[in-house]
Short mmCIF file of C-alpha atoms and ligand atoms in Angstrom, two decimals:
data_model
loop_
_atom_site.label_atom_id
_atom_site.label_comp_id
_atom_site.label_asym_id
_atom_site.label_seq_id
_atom_site.Cartn_x
_atom_site.Cartn_y
_atom_site.Cartn_z
CA MET A 22 -21.86 -6.34 -5.59
CA GLN A 23 -23.87 -4.17 -3.22
CA ALA A 24 -26.84 -6.56 -3.33
CA PHE A 25 -24.54 -9.50 -2.59
CA SER A 26 -23.02 -7.68 0.38
CA ASP A 27 -26.46 -6.61 1.62
CA GLY A 28 -27.39 -10.30 1.61
CA LEU A 29 -24.36 -11.21 3.71
CA ARG A 30 -25.08 -8.38 6.13
CA LYS A 31 -28.77 -9.35 6.45
CA ALA A 32 -27.66 -12.90 7.23
CA GLY A 33 -25.57 -11.43 10.07
CA ARG A 34 -22.25 -12.26 8.46
CA THR A 35 -19.26 -9.93 8.71
CA ILE A 36 -17.43 -9.08 5.49
CA GLY A 37 -13.64 -8.96 5.16
CA PHE A 38 -12.29 -7.28 2.03
CA VAL A 39 -8.94 -7.45 0.22
CA PRO A 40 -8.61 -5.04 -2.72
CA THR A 41 -5.88 -5.87 -5.25
CA MET A 42 -4.74 -5.10 -8.77
CA GLY A 43 -4.38 -8.81 -9.54
CA PHE A 44 -1.44 -10.85 -10.80
CA LEU A 45 -1.61 -12.33 -7.35
CA HIS A 46 1.21 -13.73 -5.27
CA GLU A 47 1.68 -15.06 -1.76
CA GLY A 48 1.63 -11.50 -0.35
CA HIS A 49 -1.93 -11.04 -1.56
CA LEU A 50 -2.95 -14.52 -0.40
CA SER A 51 -1.61 -13.85 3.10
CA LEU A 52 -3.91 -10.81 3.33
CA MET A 53 -6.84 -12.95 2.18
CA ARG A 54 -6.12 -15.56 4.86
CA LEU A 55 -5.95 -12.79 7.46
CA ALA A 56 -9.31 -11.40 6.31
CA ARG A 57 -10.81 -14.92 6.36
CA GLN A 58 -9.70 -15.36 9.97
CA LYS A 59 -11.17 -12.04 11.09
CA ALA A 60 -14.45 -12.05 9.18
CA ASP A 61 -17.18 -14.54 8.24
CA ALA A 62 -17.06 -13.85 4.51
CA LEU A 63 -14.20 -12.85 2.23
CA VAL A 64 -14.54 -10.54 -0.77
CA VAL A 65 -11.54 -9.97 -3.05
CA SER A 66 -11.41 -7.36 -5.79
CA ILE A 67 -9.14 -7.20 -8.81
CA PHE A 68 -9.09 -3.82 -10.49
CA VAL A 69 -6.12 -2.19 -12.21
CA ASN A 70 -7.06 1.35 -11.32
CA PRO A 71 -6.25 3.80 -14.13
CA ALA A 72 -6.65 6.79 -11.78
CA GLN A 73 -3.55 5.89 -9.77
CA PHE A 74 -1.19 5.65 -12.73
CA GLY A 75 0.50 8.78 -14.04
CA PRO A 76 1.41 9.46 -17.67
CA GLY A 77 4.36 7.30 -18.71
CA GLU A 78 3.71 4.75 -15.95
CA ASP A 79 2.87 1.08 -16.53
CA PHE A 80 -0.96 1.04 -16.61
CA ALA A 81 -1.11 -0.51 -20.10
CA THR A 82 1.58 -3.10 -19.45
CA TYR A 83 0.68 -3.94 -15.82
CA PRO A 84 0.61 -7.77 -15.68
CA ARG A 85 -2.86 -9.32 -15.86
CA ASP A 86 -3.92 -13.00 -15.68
CA LEU A 87 -7.45 -13.48 -14.35
CA GLU A 88 -7.54 -17.28 -14.77
CA ARG A 89 -4.38 -17.75 -12.78
CA ASP A 90 -5.64 -15.30 -10.14
CA MET A 91 -8.93 -17.19 -9.83
CA ALA A 92 -7.08 -20.46 -9.26
CA LEU A 93 -4.97 -18.85 -6.54
CA ILE A 94 -7.99 -17.28 -4.82
CA ALA A 95 -9.67 -20.70 -4.88
CA THR A 96 -6.84 -22.04 -2.71
CA VAL A 97 -7.91 -19.57 0.00
CA GLY A 98 -11.63 -19.73 -0.71
CA ALA A 99 -13.38 -16.40 -1.26
CA ASP A 100 -17.12 -15.75 -1.12
CA ALA A 101 -16.91 -13.29 -4.01
CA LEU A 102 -14.40 -11.99 -6.50
CA PHE A 103 -15.26 -8.49 -7.75
CA THR A 104 -13.66 -7.51 -11.07
CA PRO A 105 -15.29 -4.30 -12.30
CA GLU A 106 -14.41 -2.66 -15.62
CA ALA A 107 -12.75 0.75 -15.68
CA ALA A 108 -15.79 2.19 -17.51
CA GLU A 109 -18.07 1.05 -14.66
CA ILE A 110 -15.88 2.58 -11.98
CA TYR A 111 -15.21 5.80 -13.92
CA PRO A 112 -18.19 6.30 -16.24
CA ARG A 113 -18.37 9.28 -18.55
CA GLY A 114 -18.88 12.44 -16.49
CA PHE A 115 -17.11 11.12 -13.39
CA GLU A 116 -15.62 14.07 -11.51
CA THR A 117 -15.49 13.35 -7.79
CA TYR A 118 -12.09 12.53 -6.29
CA VAL A 119 -10.88 11.95 -2.75
CA SER A 120 -7.53 13.50 -1.85
CA LEU A 121 -5.57 13.94 1.35
CA GLU A 122 -3.84 17.17 2.30
CA THR A 123 -0.52 16.13 3.79
CA LEU A 124 0.33 12.42 3.74
CA PRO A 125 0.70 12.28 -0.06
CA HIS A 126 3.39 15.00 0.05
CA HIS A 127 5.94 12.47 1.26
CA LEU A 128 7.81 9.43 -0.09
CA CYS A 129 6.07 7.95 -3.16
CA GLY A 130 3.66 10.86 -3.52
CA LEU A 131 6.50 13.19 -4.50
CA SER A 132 7.35 11.29 -7.69
CA ARG A 133 3.82 9.93 -8.25
CA PRO A 134 1.65 13.04 -7.85
CA VAL A 135 -1.70 11.46 -8.81
CA PHE A 136 -1.11 8.13 -7.11
CA PHE A 137 -2.69 8.64 -3.70
CA ARG A 138 -5.63 10.59 -5.08
CA GLY A 139 -6.28 7.62 -7.35
CA VAL A 140 -5.89 5.14 -4.48
CA ALA A 141 -8.06 7.12 -2.04
CA THR A 142 -10.76 7.57 -4.67
CA VAL A 143 -10.92 3.95 -5.78
CA VAL A 144 -10.72 2.56 -2.24
CA THR A 145 -13.59 4.84 -1.18
CA LYS A 146 -15.63 3.60 -4.13
CA LEU A 147 -14.75 -0.05 -3.49
CA PHE A 148 -15.72 0.36 0.16
CA HIS A 149 -19.13 1.70 -0.87
CA LEU A 150 -19.56 -1.16 -3.32
CA VAL A 151 -18.34 -4.03 -1.14
CA LYS A 152 -19.60 -2.64 2.21
CA PRO A 153 -16.96 -4.49 4.26
CA HIS A 154 -16.71 -4.57 8.04
CA LEU A 155 -12.94 -4.84 7.76
CA ALA A 156 -10.35 -4.50 5.02
CA VAL A 157 -6.77 -5.76 4.91
CA PHE A 158 -3.88 -3.89 3.27
CA GLY A 159 -0.21 -4.87 3.07
CA GLU A 160 2.56 -3.12 5.00
CA LYS A 161 4.62 -3.47 1.81
CA ASP A 162 2.78 -0.33 0.62
CA TYR A 163 3.32 1.36 3.96
CA GLN A 164 2.37 4.89 2.89
CA GLN A 165 -0.76 3.58 1.20
CA LEU A 166 -1.77 1.81 4.43
CA GLN A 167 -1.35 5.07 6.38
CA VAL A 168 -3.35 6.97 3.75
CA ILE A 169 -6.19 4.44 4.02
CA ARG A 170 -6.16 4.54 7.83
CA ARG A 171 -6.36 8.35 7.72
CA LEU A 172 -9.06 8.33 5.04
CA VAL A 173 -11.24 5.96 7.06
CA ARG A 174 -10.85 8.03 10.23
CA ASP A 175 -11.32 11.37 8.51
CA LEU A 176 -14.48 10.33 6.65
CA ASN A 177 -15.95 8.30 9.54
CA MET A 178 -16.08 5.10 7.55
CA ASP A 179 -17.28 2.26 9.75
CA ILE A 180 -14.54 -0.11 8.57
CA THR A 181 -11.65 -1.64 10.53
CA ILE A 182 -8.35 -1.41 8.65
CA ILE A 183 -5.86 -4.19 9.29
CA GLY A 184 -2.23 -4.19 8.13
CA GLY A 185 -0.64 -7.44 6.96
CA PRO A 186 3.14 -8.07 7.19
CA ILE A 187 5.36 -7.95 4.11
CA VAL A 188 5.74 -11.35 2.45
CA ARG A 189 9.14 -11.91 0.82
CA GLU A 190 10.75 -14.29 -1.63
CA PRO A 191 13.19 -16.77 -0.03
CA ASP A 192 16.07 -14.41 -0.90
CA GLY A 193 14.36 -11.47 0.83
CA LEU A 194 12.97 -9.56 -2.16
CA ALA A 195 9.52 -8.21 -1.24
CA MET A 196 6.90 -9.96 -3.35
CA SER A 197 5.34 -7.70 -5.96
CA SER A 198 3.38 -8.18 -9.15
CA ARG A 199 6.02 -5.94 -10.72
CA ASN A 200 8.79 -8.45 -9.91
CA SER A 201 7.61 -10.23 -13.06
CA TYR A 202 9.25 -7.38 -15.05
CA LEU A 203 12.69 -8.23 -13.64
CA VAL A 204 15.14 -10.29 -15.69
CA PRO A 205 17.42 -12.67 -13.75
CA GLU A 206 20.46 -10.41 -14.19
CA GLN A 207 18.60 -7.66 -12.30
CA ARG A 208 18.05 -9.81 -9.22
CA PRO A 209 21.19 -8.70 -7.31
CA ALA A 210 20.31 -5.06 -7.99
CA ALA A 211 16.71 -5.65 -6.80
CA LEU A 212 17.93 -7.50 -3.70
CA SER A 213 20.11 -4.58 -2.65
CA LEU A 214 16.93 -2.78 -1.50
CA TYR A 215 16.10 -5.32 1.20
CA LYS A 216 19.74 -5.90 2.09
CA SER A 217 20.29 -2.21 2.74
CA LEU A 218 17.16 -2.06 4.94
CA VAL A 219 18.31 -5.06 6.97
CA GLN A 220 21.76 -3.52 7.31
CA ALA A 221 20.28 -0.26 8.60
CA ALA A 222 18.05 -2.12 11.07
CA ALA A 223 21.09 -3.97 12.42
CA SER A 224 23.01 -0.70 12.75
CA VAL A 225 20.16 0.89 14.71
CA ARG A 226 19.90 -2.15 16.98
CA ALA A 227 23.64 -1.79 17.57
CA GLY A 228 23.09 1.75 18.83
CA ARG A 229 23.46 4.06 15.83
CA THR A 230 20.96 6.89 15.68
CA ARG A 231 21.92 9.39 12.94
CA ALA A 232 19.40 8.98 10.13
CA ALA A 233 21.50 10.89 7.58
CA ASP A 234 24.40 8.44 7.93
CA LEU A 235 22.17 5.39 7.58
CA VAL A 236 20.46 6.87 4.54
CA ALA A 237 23.84 7.66 2.96
CA GLU A 238 25.06 4.09 3.52
CA ALA A 239 21.91 2.60 2.02
CA ARG A 240 22.11 4.94 -0.98
CA ALA A 241 25.73 3.93 -1.59
CA ALA A 242 24.95 0.20 -1.38
CA ILE A 243 21.98 0.52 -3.74
CA SER A 244 23.78 2.83 -6.21
CA ALA A 245 26.67 0.35 -6.43
CA HIS A 246 24.43 -1.52 -8.89
CA ASP A 247 24.46 0.18 -12.30
CA GLN A 248 20.83 -0.78 -12.97
CA ASN A 249 19.54 1.10 -9.92
CA ARG A 250 18.17 4.65 -9.93
CA ILE A 251 17.09 5.78 -6.48
CA ASP A 252 13.81 7.66 -6.18
CA TYR A 253 14.10 8.12 -2.40
CA VAL A 254 15.55 6.56 0.72
CA SER A 255 13.90 8.02 3.80
CA ILE A 256 13.88 7.52 7.54
CA CYS A 257 10.73 9.02 8.91
CA ASP A 258 8.06 9.08 11.57
CA PRO A 259 5.88 5.97 11.06
CA LEU A 260 2.64 7.95 11.42
CA THR A 261 3.25 11.39 9.91
CA LEU A 262 5.99 10.23 7.47
CA ASP A 263 7.93 13.42 8.32
CA PRO A 264 11.70 12.86 8.07
CA ILE A 265 13.54 12.39 11.35
CA GLU A 266 17.16 13.15 12.15
CA SER A 267 17.84 11.00 15.18
CA ILE A 268 16.30 7.60 15.79
CA GLN A 269 15.10 7.45 19.39
CA ASP A 270 11.81 5.59 18.82
CA PRO A 271 10.80 3.02 16.21
CA ALA A 272 11.17 4.72 12.82
CA LEU A 273 10.14 3.80 9.31
CA MET A 274 12.86 3.37 6.73
CA ALA A 275 11.27 3.36 3.30
CA LEU A 276 12.72 3.42 -0.18
CA ALA A 277 11.79 3.40 -3.83
CA VAL A 278 14.24 2.45 -6.56
CA LYS A 279 13.97 1.95 -10.28
CA VAL A 280 15.74 -1.27 -11.20
CA GLY A 281 16.09 -0.82 -14.94
CA THR A 282 12.56 0.31 -15.82
CA THR A 283 10.89 -1.45 -12.87
CA ARG A 284 10.01 0.70 -9.88
CA LEU A 285 10.26 -1.26 -6.63
CA ILE A 286 9.46 -0.18 -3.07
CA ASP A 287 10.27 -1.70 0.29
CA ASN A 288 10.42 -0.67 3.95
CA ILE A 289 11.35 -1.80 7.44
CA ILE A 290 10.78 -0.54 10.97
CA LEU A 291 14.04 0.46 12.66
CA GLU A 292 13.92 -0.42 16.35
CA PRO A 293 16.45 1.48 18.48
CA ALA A 294 18.65 -0.38 20.94
CA VAL A 295 17.02 -0.89 24.34
CA LEU A 296 19.20 0.94 26.86
P1 AMP B 18 -1.51 -4.52 -5.36
O1 AMP B 18 -2.18 -5.63 -6.09
O2 AMP B 18 -0.06 -4.42 -5.63
O3 AMP B 18 -2.25 -3.22 -5.47
O4 AMP B 18 -1.59 -4.92 -3.83
C1 AMP B 18 -2.80 -5.27 -3.22
C2 AMP B 18 -2.58 -5.40 -1.74
O5 AMP B 18 -1.58 -6.40 -1.49
C3 AMP B 18 -2.05 -4.11 -1.10
O6 AMP B 18 -2.66 -3.95 0.17
C4 AMP B 18 -0.58 -4.38 -0.97
O7 AMP B 18 0.04 -3.67 0.09
C5 AMP B 18 -0.57 -5.86 -0.67
N1 AMP B 18 0.73 -6.47 -0.99
C6 AMP B 18 1.40 -6.41 -2.16
N2 AMP B 18 2.58 -7.04 -2.06
C7 AMP B 18 2.66 -7.52 -0.80
C8 AMP B 18 3.64 -8.26 -0.06
N3 AMP B 18 4.79 -8.64 -0.61
N4 AMP B 18 3.37 -8.56 1.23
C9 AMP B 18 2.22 -8.17 1.82
N5 AMP B 18 1.25 -7.48 1.18
C10 AMP B 18 1.47 -7.15 -0.10
#
């Protein structure tokens, strides 16, 4: 991979990179198209990263279908697809991890304590392997995008990080490889995540500012579905992810909910009414 990227760099071509865990959908493809537009060459990786899954999470059952993924990537046209094995990325004796001090102690990091260490470590490694000029990450995983932005600044990585907008199903459900776990009867429960975000955004546009009230309303709407178990619903500062009480500037509303056994996340930016 490094030799391939060195070749591109020697030829004066810029490299755009989209790391994924595979089982691709339109959300991933939109990031690839964005990278294609912004760079001369596109490299995609598929790696289900064991380091970011905790005990009892879905590493073993995470959906995988390389042939289907390759056909989808071909519709965008990548210059390379990098699919390393776990034993190559984490050989025996591996003991160097990258972890952030503060950002992981919010939102998803609270219930997934090893997640961001795993993400920061593998992304650092993938960056050294692929040597991209720019990399594209989805706003669907908002906290992850902030962690990567911070990581790149803090460690002086010479890589431009670009965020891509959330791609949704026609009914509004944020696309996710994990949506394949949902059975049709769970769809209304899963949809309540996006609906409650849209409702909160409308309330804020209409002039409401108290975060606690909006969070309570979203929690009630989501909990009305028996299948749903809320991990968190949070309104927070879009950069620090610290909770906020009163919405005076654009704020992030983010949530994580288990629908049956499937953990889904989603988020929206709440834009206050212009006075
Ligand atoms: P994953 O394969 O789930 O690790 O995701 C790989 C990349 O695709 C990450 O940067 C995600 O944020 C992004 N992504 C996943 N789902 C979506 C979506 N629905 N819209 C936009 N980007 C997404």
